[in-house]
GROMACS .gro file of C-alpha atoms in nm:
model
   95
    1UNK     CA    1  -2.588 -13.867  -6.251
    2UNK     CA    2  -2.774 -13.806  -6.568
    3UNK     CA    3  -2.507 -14.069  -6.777
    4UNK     CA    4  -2.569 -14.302  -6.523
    5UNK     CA    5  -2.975 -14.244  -6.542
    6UNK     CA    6  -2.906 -14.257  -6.936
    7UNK     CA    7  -2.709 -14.536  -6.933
    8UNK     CA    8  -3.005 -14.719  -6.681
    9UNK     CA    9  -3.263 -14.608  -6.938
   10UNK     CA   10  -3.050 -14.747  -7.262
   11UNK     CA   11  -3.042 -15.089  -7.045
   12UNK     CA   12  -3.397 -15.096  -6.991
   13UNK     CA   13  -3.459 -15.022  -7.316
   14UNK     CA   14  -3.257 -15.331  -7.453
   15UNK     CA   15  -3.422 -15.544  -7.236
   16UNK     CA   16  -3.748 -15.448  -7.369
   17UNK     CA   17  -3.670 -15.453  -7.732
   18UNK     CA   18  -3.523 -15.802  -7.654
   19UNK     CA   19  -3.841 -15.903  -7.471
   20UNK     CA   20  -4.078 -15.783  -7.740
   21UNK     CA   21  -3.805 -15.966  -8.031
   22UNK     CA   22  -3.865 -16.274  -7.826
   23UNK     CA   23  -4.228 -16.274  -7.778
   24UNK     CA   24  -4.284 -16.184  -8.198
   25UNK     CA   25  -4.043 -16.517  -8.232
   26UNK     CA   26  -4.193 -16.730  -7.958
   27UNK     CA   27  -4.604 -16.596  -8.145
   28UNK     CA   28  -4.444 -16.671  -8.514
   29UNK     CA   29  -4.268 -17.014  -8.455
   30UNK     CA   30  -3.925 -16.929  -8.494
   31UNK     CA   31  -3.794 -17.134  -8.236
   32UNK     CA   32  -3.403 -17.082  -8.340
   33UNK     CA   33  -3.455 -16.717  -8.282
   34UNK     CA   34  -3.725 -16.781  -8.020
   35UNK     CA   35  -3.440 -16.991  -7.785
   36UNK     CA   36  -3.158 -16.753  -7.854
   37UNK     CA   37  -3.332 -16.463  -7.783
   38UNK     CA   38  -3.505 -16.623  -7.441
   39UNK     CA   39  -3.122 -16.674  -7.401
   40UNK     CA   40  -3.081 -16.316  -7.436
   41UNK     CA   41  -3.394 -16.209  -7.174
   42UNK     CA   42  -3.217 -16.493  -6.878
   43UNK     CA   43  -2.957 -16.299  -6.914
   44UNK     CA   44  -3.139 -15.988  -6.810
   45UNK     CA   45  -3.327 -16.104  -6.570
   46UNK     CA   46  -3.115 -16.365  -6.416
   47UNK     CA   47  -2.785 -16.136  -6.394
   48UNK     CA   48  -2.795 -15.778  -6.523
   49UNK     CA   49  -3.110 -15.617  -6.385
   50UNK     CA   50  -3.058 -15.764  -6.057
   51UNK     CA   51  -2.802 -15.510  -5.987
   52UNK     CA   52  -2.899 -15.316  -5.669
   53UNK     CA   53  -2.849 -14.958  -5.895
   54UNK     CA   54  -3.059 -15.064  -6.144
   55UNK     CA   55  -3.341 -15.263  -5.901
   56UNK     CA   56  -3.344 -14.879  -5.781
   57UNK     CA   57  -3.396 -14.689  -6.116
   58UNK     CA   58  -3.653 -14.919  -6.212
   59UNK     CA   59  -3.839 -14.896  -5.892
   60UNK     CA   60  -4.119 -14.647  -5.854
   61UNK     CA   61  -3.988 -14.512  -5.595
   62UNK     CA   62  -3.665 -14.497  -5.714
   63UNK     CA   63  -3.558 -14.372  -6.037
   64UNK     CA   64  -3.885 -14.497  -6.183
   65UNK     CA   65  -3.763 -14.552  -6.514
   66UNK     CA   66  -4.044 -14.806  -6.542
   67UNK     CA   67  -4.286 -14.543  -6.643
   68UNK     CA   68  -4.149 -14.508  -7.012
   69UNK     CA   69  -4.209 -14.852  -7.078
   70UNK     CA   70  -4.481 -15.104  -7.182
   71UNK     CA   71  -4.707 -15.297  -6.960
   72UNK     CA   72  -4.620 -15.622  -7.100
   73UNK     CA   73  -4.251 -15.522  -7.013
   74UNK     CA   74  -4.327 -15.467  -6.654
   75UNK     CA   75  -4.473 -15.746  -6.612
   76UNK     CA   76  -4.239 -15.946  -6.728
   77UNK     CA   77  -3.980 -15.762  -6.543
   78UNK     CA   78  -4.170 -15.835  -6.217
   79UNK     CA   79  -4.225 -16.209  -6.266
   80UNK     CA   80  -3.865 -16.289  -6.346
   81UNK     CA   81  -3.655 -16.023  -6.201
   82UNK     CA   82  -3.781 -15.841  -5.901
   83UNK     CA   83  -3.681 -16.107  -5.590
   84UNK     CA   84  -3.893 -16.070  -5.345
   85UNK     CA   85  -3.612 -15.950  -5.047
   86UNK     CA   86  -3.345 -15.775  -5.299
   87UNK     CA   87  -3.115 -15.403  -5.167
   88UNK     CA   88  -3.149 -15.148  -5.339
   89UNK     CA   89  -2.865 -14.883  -5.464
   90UNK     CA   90  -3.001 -14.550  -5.385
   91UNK     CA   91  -2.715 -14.353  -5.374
   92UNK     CA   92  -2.453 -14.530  -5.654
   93UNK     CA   93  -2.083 -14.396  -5.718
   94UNK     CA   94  -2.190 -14.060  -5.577
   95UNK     CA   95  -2.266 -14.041  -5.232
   0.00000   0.00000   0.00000
């Protein structure tokens, strides 16, 4: 359970990084890097962080791995990923 909680937080953290690399490129006018890396986020929020596991180590009360990250972040995450009926994976691989 703590590689998989790891391996959640590593995820998040990409996402992030990739949020915050898009939003210095959108602010700066690079709009090659500015697409690609909005390219990047859809990805995120469109396919992998809609997993059920990870909709539940996000969620406060989940896993509530959104606590170690930026405001901006979660807001973003909640505007473009969050659906508003969507399961949850509370139990994973190791029930």
């Amino acid at each position: 359970r703590l590689m998989e909680r790891a391996l959640a937080n590593r995820i998040f953290t990409q996402y992030e990084q990739a949020y915050y690399l898009w939003k210095q490129a959108r602010d700066n006018s690079d709009e090659n890097r500015a697409t690609f890396l909005k390219e990047v986020l859809n990805y995120y929020t469109s396919r992998l962080l809609r997993n059920p596991r990870l909709i539940w180590y996000w969620d406060k009360k989940g896993g509530n791995l959104q606590s170690l990250y930026e405001l901006d972040t979660i807001t973003y995450y909640t505007e473009n990923v969050k659906p508003k009926k969507q399961s949850q994976d509370a139990t994973g691989p190791f029930n």
